Backbone as numpy.savetxt, mean C-alpha at the origin, in Angstrom:
# Nx Ny Nz CAx CAy CAz Cx Cy Cz
-19.91 -1.61 -7.06 -20.73 -0.43 -7.06 -19.85 0.83 -7.06
-18.78 0.79 -6.25 -17.87 1.94 -6.22 -17.24 2.15 -7.59
-16.83 1.05 -8.23 -16.20 1.14 -9.55 -17.16 1.73 -10.58
-18.42 1.32 -10.54 -19.41 1.85 -11.48 -19.64 3.34 -11.25
-19.70 3.75 -9.99 -19.87 5.16 -9.68 -18.70 5.99 -10.15
-17.51 5.47 -9.95 -16.30 6.15 -10.39 -16.27 6.26 -11.92
-16.68 5.19 -12.59 -16.73 5.21 -14.06 -17.69 6.30 -14.54
-18.82 6.44 -13.90 -19.79 7.46 -14.28 -19.21 8.86 -14.11
-18.50 9.08 -13.01 -17.88 10.38 -12.76 -16.85 10.70 -13.84
-16.01 9.74 -14.17 -14.95 9.97 -15.16 -15.54 10.20 -16.55
-16.53 9.38 -16.91 -17.14 9.52 -18.24 -17.83 10.87 -18.42
-18.23 11.51 -17.33 -18.91 12.80 -17.42 -17.94 13.97 -17.64
-16.64 13.71 -17.49 -15.64 14.77 -17.64 -15.25 14.91 -19.11
-15.29 16.12 -19.67 -15.00 16.30 -21.09 -13.54 16.03 -21.47
-12.63 16.12 -20.49 -11.21 15.90 -20.79 -10.71 14.52 -20.38
-11.64 13.61 -20.06 -11.24 12.26 -19.64 -12.01 11.22 -20.43
-11.33 10.10 -20.70 -11.94 8.97 -21.39 -11.64 7.71 -20.59
-12.68 6.99 -20.25 -12.51 5.72 -19.55 -12.25 4.65 -20.60
-11.06 4.05 -20.60 -10.72 3.09 -21.65 -10.95 1.64 -21.23
-10.97 1.36 -19.93 -11.16 -0.02 -19.50 -11.47 -0.07 -18.02
-12.01 -1.22 -17.59 -12.23 -1.52 -16.19 -11.79 -2.95 -15.95
-11.40 -3.23 -14.72 -10.98 -4.58 -14.36 -11.54 -4.93 -12.98
-11.83 -6.21 -12.79 -12.40 -6.68 -11.53 -11.31 -7.11 -10.56
-10.17 -7.57 -11.08 -9.10 -8.08 -10.21 -7.73 -7.73 -10.80
-6.69 -8.14 -10.10 -5.33 -7.80 -10.51 -4.94 -8.38 -11.86
-5.33 -9.61 -12.13 -4.99 -10.25 -13.40 -5.62 -9.48 -14.56
-6.90 -9.13 -14.40 -7.58 -8.34 -15.43 -6.94 -6.96 -15.57
-6.56 -6.36 -14.45 -5.95 -5.02 -14.48 -4.66 -5.03 -15.30
-3.85 -6.04 -15.10 -2.59 -6.15 -15.85 -2.88 -6.34 -17.34
-3.83 -7.22 -17.65 -4.17 -7.48 -19.06 -4.74 -6.22 -19.72
-5.61 -5.52 -19.02 -6.20 -4.30 -19.59 -5.15 -3.21 -19.74
-4.20 -3.14 -18.79 -3.13 -2.15 -18.94 -2.30 -2.46 -20.17
-1.95 -3.70 -20.37 -1.17 -4.09 -21.56 -1.91 -3.72 -22.84
-3.22 -3.96 -22.84 -4.03 -3.73 -24.03 -4.19 -2.24 -24.33
-4.43 -1.42 -23.30 -4.80 -0.03 -23.53 -3.71 1.00 -23.21
-2.75 0.64 -22.37 -1.70 1.57 -21.94 -2.27 2.94 -21.55
-3.12 2.99 -20.53 -3.76 4.26 -20.17 -2.77 5.29 -19.65
-3.15 6.55 -19.79 -2.32 7.64 -19.26 -2.28 7.60 -17.73
-3.43 7.30 -17.12 -3.54 7.22 -15.67 -4.40 6.01 -15.33
-3.99 5.27 -14.31 -4.75 4.12 -13.84 -5.18 4.37 -12.40
-6.45 4.09 -12.11 -6.95 4.14 -10.74 -7.00 2.69 -10.26
-6.28 2.39 -9.17 -6.16 1.02 -8.69 -6.65 0.93 -7.25
-7.61 0.06 -7.02 -8.09 -0.17 -5.65 -7.02 -0.93 -4.89
-6.82 -0.56 -3.64 -5.83 -1.26 -2.81 -6.26 -2.70 -2.54
-7.55 -2.94 -2.41 -8.08 -4.28 -2.11 -8.71 -4.86 -3.37
-8.06 -5.88 -3.91 -8.57 -6.56 -5.10 -8.77 -8.04 -4.78
-9.75 -8.69 -5.39 -9.92 -10.12 -5.17 -8.67 -10.90 -5.61
-8.16 -11.73 -4.75 -7.02 -12.58 -5.09 -5.66 -11.97 -4.83
-5.57 -10.67 -4.77 -4.29 -10.00 -4.52 -4.60 -8.60 -4.00
-3.57 -7.81 -3.83 -3.86 -6.42 -3.46 -3.37 -5.49 -4.57
-3.86 -4.29 -4.53 -3.54 -3.34 -5.58 -2.07 -2.99 -5.68
-1.39 -2.95 -4.53 0.04 -2.60 -4.58 0.83 -3.68 -5.31
0.50 -4.95 -5.09 1.19 -6.02 -5.82 0.92 -5.91 -7.32
-0.30 -5.55 -7.68 -0.65 -5.36 -9.09 0.10 -4.16 -9.66
0.19 -3.08 -8.89 0.96 -1.91 -9.29 2.41 -2.30 -9.56
3.00 -3.09 -8.68 4.39 -3.53 -8.83 4.54 -4.32 -10.13
3.58 -5.20 -10.41 3.65 -6.00 -11.64 3.55 -5.12 -12.88
2.63 -4.17 -12.87 2.48 -3.28 -14.03 3.72 -2.42 -14.21
4.21 -1.82 -13.13 5.39 -0.95 -13.25 6.66 -1.75 -13.56
6.67 -3.03 -13.24 7.80 -3.87 -13.64 7.90 -4.00 -15.15
6.75 -4.01 -15.78 6.67 -4.11 -17.24 6.64 -2.74 -17.92
5.99 -1.78 -17.25 5.83 -0.43 -17.79 6.28 0.57 -16.73
7.58 0.85 -16.62 8.11 1.68 -15.53 7.53 3.09 -15.44
6.99 3.61 -16.53 6.45 4.96 -16.51 4.95 5.01 -16.24
4.36 3.87 -15.91 2.92 3.83 -15.63 2.58 4.77 -14.47
1.52 5.54 -14.66 1.04 6.45 -13.61 -0.18 5.81 -12.97
-0.01 5.39 -11.73 -1.08 4.67 -11.04 -1.42 5.38 -9.73
-2.70 5.65 -9.56 -3.21 6.26 -8.34 -3.89 5.15 -7.53
-3.46 4.99 -6.30 -4.08 3.99 -5.43 -5.32 4.59 -4.78
-6.41 3.84 -4.80 -7.66 4.22 -4.14 -7.86 3.28 -2.96
-8.19 3.84 -1.81 -8.33 2.98 -0.65 -9.25 3.60 0.39
-9.78 2.74 1.22 -10.49 3.22 2.40 -9.54 3.13 3.60
-8.33 2.63 3.37 -7.35 2.47 4.43 -6.41 3.66 4.49
-6.28 4.20 5.70 -5.34 5.31 5.87 -4.22 4.92 6.83
-3.77 3.66 6.75 -2.67 3.21 7.59 -1.35 3.55 6.91
-0.41 4.06 7.69 0.84 4.54 7.09 1.62 3.44 6.40
1.56 2.21 6.89 2.30 1.13 6.25 1.84 0.86 4.84
0.53 0.83 4.62 0.01 0.59 3.28 0.29 1.77 2.35
0.15 2.97 2.88 0.42 4.16 2.08 1.90 4.18 1.67
2.78 3.95 2.63 4.22 3.96 2.33 4.59 2.89 1.32
4.03 1.70 1.48 4.35 0.61 0.54 3.91 0.98 -0.88
2.72 1.53 -1.01 2.23 1.90 -2.34 3.10 2.99 -2.96
3.44 4.01 -2.18 4.25 5.10 -2.72 5.68 4.64 -3.02
6.25 3.81 -2.14 7.60 3.27 -2.41 7.60 2.39 -3.66
6.47 1.76 -3.93 6.37 0.87 -5.10 6.11 1.63 -6.39
5.96 2.95 -6.30 5.84 3.75 -7.50 4.48 4.35 -7.76
3.57 4.29 -6.79 2.26 4.92 -7.00 2.47 6.42 -7.22
1.73 6.97 -8.15 1.81 8.41 -8.43 0.93 9.19 -7.47
0.03 8.50 -6.80 -0.85 9.13 -5.84 -1.52 8.09 -4.98
-2.07 8.54 -3.87 -2.79 7.66 -2.96 -3.94 8.48 -2.41
-5.16 8.08 -2.75 -6.33 8.84 -2.31 -7.30 7.94 -1.58
-8.03 8.54 -0.67 -9.04 7.82 0.09 -10.35 7.85 -0.67
-11.10 6.76 -0.59 -12.37 6.66 -1.31 -13.39 7.68 -0.81
-13.16 8.22 0.35 -14.08 9.22 0.91 -13.81 10.62 0.38
-12.79 10.77 -0.44 -12.41 12.08 -0.97 -13.53 12.64 -1.84
-13.82 13.93 -1.73 -14.84 14.54 -2.60 -14.47 14.38 -4.08
-15.49 14.25 -4.89 -15.33 14.01 -6.33 -14.41 15.04 -6.99
-14.59 16.31 -6.67 -13.79 17.36 -7.31 -12.31 17.20 -6.99
-12.01 16.81 -5.75 -10.61 16.62 -5.35 -10.01 15.41 -6.06
-10.78 14.34 -6.18 -10.29 13.15 -6.89 -9.97 13.50 -8.34
-10.85 14.23 -8.98 -10.61 14.63 -10.37 -9.38 15.51 -10.48
-9.15 16.37 -9.50 -7.95 17.21 -9.49 -6.69 16.36 -9.35
-6.75 15.31 -8.54 -5.60 14.40 -8.39 -5.33 13.69 -9.71
-6.37 13.21 -10.36 -6.19 12.53 -11.65 -5.52 13.47 -12.65
-5.98 14.69 -12.71 -5.40 15.66 -13.66 -3.94 15.97 -13.31
-3.66 16.12 -12.02 -2.28 16.41 -11.59 -1.35 15.26 -11.96
-1.78 14.03 -11.71 -0.96 12.86 -12.06 -0.80 12.77 -13.57
-1.85 13.06 -14.32 -1.76 13.07 -15.78 -0.70 14.07 -16.25
-0.57 15.17 -15.52 0.43 16.20 -15.86 1.82 15.88 -15.32
1.99 14.67 -14.78 3.31 14.23 -14.37 3.68 14.48 -12.92
2.74 14.94 -12.12 3.04 15.20 -10.70 2.60 14.03 -9.85
3.29 13.86 -8.73 2.83 12.91 -7.70 1.88 13.67 -6.80
0.82 13.02 -6.38 -0.20 13.73 -5.63 -0.65 12.91 -4.42
-0.55 13.52 -3.25 -1.02 12.92 -2.01 -1.84 13.97 -1.28
-3.13 13.72 -1.08 -3.98 14.70 -0.40 -3.51 14.96 1.04
-3.94 16.08 1.58 -3.52 16.53 2.90 -3.76 15.47 3.97
-4.95 14.84 3.97 -5.24 13.86 5.03 -4.33 12.64 4.95
-3.91 12.25 3.75 -2.98 11.13 3.59 -1.58 11.57 4.02
-1.19 12.76 3.63 0.12 13.29 4.03 0.23 13.41 5.54
-0.87 13.76 6.20 -0.86 13.88 7.66 -0.59 12.52 8.32
-1.16 11.46 7.77 -0.91 10.12 8.30 0.56 9.76 8.13
1.12 10.08 6.98 2.54 9.80 6.72 3.43 10.61 7.66
3.06 11.86 7.90 3.87 12.74 8.73 3.96 12.25 10.18
2.92 11.56 10.65 2.92 11.03 12.02 4.12 10.13 12.28
4.56 9.41 11.25 5.64 8.43 11.42 6.84 8.76 10.56
6.96 10.03 10.16 8.02 10.45 9.25 9.41 10.15 9.78
9.66 10.41 11.04 10.99 10.19 11.60 11.22 8.78 12.10
10.19 7.96 12.07 10.32 6.59 12.59 11.26 5.77 11.71
12.05 4.96 12.36 12.93 4.06 11.64 12.11 2.88 11.13
12.26 2.54 9.87 11.50 1.45 9.26 11.99 0.10 9.76
11.07 -0.85 9.83 11.45 -2.22 10.17 12.15 -2.85 8.96
13.20 -3.62 9.23 13.90 -4.31 8.15 13.07 -5.50 7.69
13.35 -6.03 6.51 12.63 -7.23 6.06 12.75 -8.39 7.06
13.91 -8.56 7.67 14.09 -9.64 8.65 13.25 -9.38 9.91
13.20 -8.11 10.32 12.37 -7.77 11.49 10.90 -8.03 11.19
10.48 -7.75 9.97 9.09 -8.05 9.59 8.85 -9.56 9.59
9.84 -10.35 9.15 9.72 -11.82 9.21 9.51 -12.28 10.64
10.32 -11.75 11.55 10.23 -12.12 12.97 8.86 -11.71 13.51
8.43 -10.51 13.18 7.14 -10.01 13.67 5.98 -10.86 13.16
6.06 -11.30 11.92 5.00 -12.17 11.37 4.94 -13.49 12.13
6.09 -14.04 12.47 6.11 -15.30 13.20 5.62 -15.12 14.64
5.91 -13.96 15.23 5.35 -13.66 16.56 3.83 -13.60 16.45
3.35 -12.91 15.42 1.90 -12.82 15.18 1.27 -14.20 15.07
2.01 -15.14 14.47 1.51 -16.50 14.27 1.64 -17.37 15.51
2.10 -16.77 16.63 2.16 -17.50 17.88 3.45 -18.27 18.12
4.47 -18.01 17.33 5.73 -18.73 17.47 6.55 -18.21 18.66
7.17 -19.09 19.38 8.09 -18.73 20.47 9.45 -18.41 19.85
10.32 -17.77 20.63 11.62 -17.35 20.11 12.43 -18.51 19.54
12.42 -19.63 20.21 13.17 -20.82 19.73 12.62 -21.28 18.38
11.30 -21.30 18.26 10.66 -21.71 17.00 11.00 -20.73 15.87
11.01 -19.45 16.20 11.37 -18.43 15.20 12.80 -18.63 14.75
13.70 -18.88 15.72 15.11 -19.11 15.40 15.25 -20.30 14.44
14.58 -21.39 14.77 14.65 -22.60 13.93 14.08 -22.31 12.54
12.96 -21.63 12.48 12.28 -21.37 11.22 13.12 -20.48 10.30
13.82 -19.49 10.90 14.60 -18.54 10.10 16.08 -18.91 10.00
16.43 -20.04 10.62 17.82 -20.52 10.62 18.78 -19.46 11.18
18.39 -18.90 12.32 19.23 -17.94 13.04 19.26 -18.36 14.50
20.15 -17.76 15.27 20.24 -18.12 16.69 19.11 -17.45 17.47
18.83 -18.02 18.63 17.80 -17.43 19.50 18.24 -16.05 19.99
19.56 -15.86 20.18 20.06 -14.53 20.55 19.76 -13.50 19.47
19.89 -13.91 18.21 19.59 -13.00 17.10 18.10 -12.66 17.08
17.25 -13.64 17.38 15.81 -13.39 17.46 15.55 -12.36 18.55
16.17 -12.55 19.72 15.99 -11.61 20.83 16.44 -10.20 20.43
17.54 -10.12 19.69 18.05 -8.83 19.20 17.03 -8.16 18.29
16.46 -8.96 17.36 15.45 -8.42 16.44 14.22 -7.95 17.21
13.78 -8.72 18.17 12.60 -8.33 18.95 12.86 -7.03 19.70
14.05 -6.89 20.28 14.40 -5.66 20.98 14.33 -4.47 20.01
14.87 -4.65 18.80 14.82 -3.58 17.79 13.39 -3.25 17.38
12.59 -4.29 17.17 11.19 -4.11 16.75 10.43 -3.31 17.81
10.57 -3.73 19.05 9.87 -3.06 20.16 10.30 -1.60 20.24
11.59 -1.35 20.09 12.09 0.02 20.14 11.61 0.87 18.99
11.67 0.33 17.78 11.26 1.09 16.59 9.77 1.42 16.61
8.96 0.51 17.14 7.52 0.73 17.16 7.04 1.44 18.43
7.95 1.62 19.39 7.55 2.24 20.65 6.60 1.36 21.44
6.82 0.06 21.36 5.93 -0.91 22.01 6.44 -1.26 23.40
5.56 -1.85 24.19 5.93 -2.29 25.54 6.55 -3.68 25.52
6.09 -4.52 24.58 6.58 -5.89 24.48 6.26 -6.42 23.08
6.58 -7.67 22.85 6.40 -8.25 21.51 4.94 -8.30 21.09
4.03 -8.58 22.00 2.61 -8.63 21.67 2.10 -7.24 21.30
2.52 -6.26 22.07 2.15 -4.87 21.78 2.71 -4.46 20.42
3.90 -4.92 20.08 4.51 -4.61 18.79 3.65 -5.14 17.64
3.12 -6.35 17.81 2.24 -6.92 16.78 1.00 -6.06 16.63
0.41 -5.67 17.75 -0.80 -4.83 17.72 -0.53 -3.51 16.99
0.57 -2.87 17.31 0.92 -1.60 16.66 1.15 -1.82 15.16
1.86 -2.86 14.81 2.17 -3.14 13.40 0.90 -3.41 12.60
-0.04 -4.12 13.17 -1.31 -4.38 12.48 -2.09 -3.08 12.31
-2.17 -2.28 13.38 -2.90 -1.02 13.33 -2.32 -0.08 12.27
-0.98 -0.07 12.13 -0.33 0.80 11.16 -0.30 0.23 9.75
-0.76 -1.01 9.58 -0.76 -1.61 8.26 0.58 -2.17 7.84
1.49 -2.34 8.79 2.80 -2.93 8.50 2.72 -4.44 8.45
1.67 -4.98 9.05 1.49 -6.42 9.21 0.00 -6.74 9.06
-0.32 -7.75 8.29 -1.71 -8.16 8.12 -2.07 -9.21 9.17
-3.33 -9.28 9.48 -3.80 -10.32 10.43 -3.93 -11.65 9.77
C-alpha cells in the first residue's frame, strides 16, 4: 500500500517518471539492471532480505547508482550502515510528501541528502567508537545465549580474548554489563533480534 501511494505521488510530478517497481530485493536488482533509473527509492525492509543488502548488490554492479533508503526505522546503526554502503539519502516514511520530493530532486542533482530528524539521530552517536566486526560477532553470540567459553570455541579464540572484547563492547556502548550491551545494540539497530 505504501509503495502504491508513493507511486501515485511520483507519477503526479511533471519532472518525474516512475520507470519500475519491485516487491523484493531480487526484483529490485533485476529492474535496476533493466531500467538504470536516475534515482531509486529502496525500502529498508524487503521480503527475503533488507534494502541495504540490495543497495550493496546494486552498487557493486553500478557504483554510481543513486539510492535513497526509505524506512520507518530511525536507529543509528541502520542509518549508518545504509549511508556507509553508499545510500545517497535516508528518509523516514513519515516525512511529508513535499520534503520527500525535495530529497529525490536533490539526490537527482548529485547531492547526498539526510533530513534533519535523521541527522539528529546520527549526531547522538557521532563521537562514539564503532564496534569492530569481531566485537559484533561476540555480541551476536552473547545475544544467542552463549557463555564466554562457548564464544571462544566458536570463534577459535581464547577466553581471555573474549573477555577483552566484552570489556571493549561494554565500554563503547556505555553499558553496565554484557546483557545491557545487547539491549543497547538492539535498540540502536547495531544488532538484530
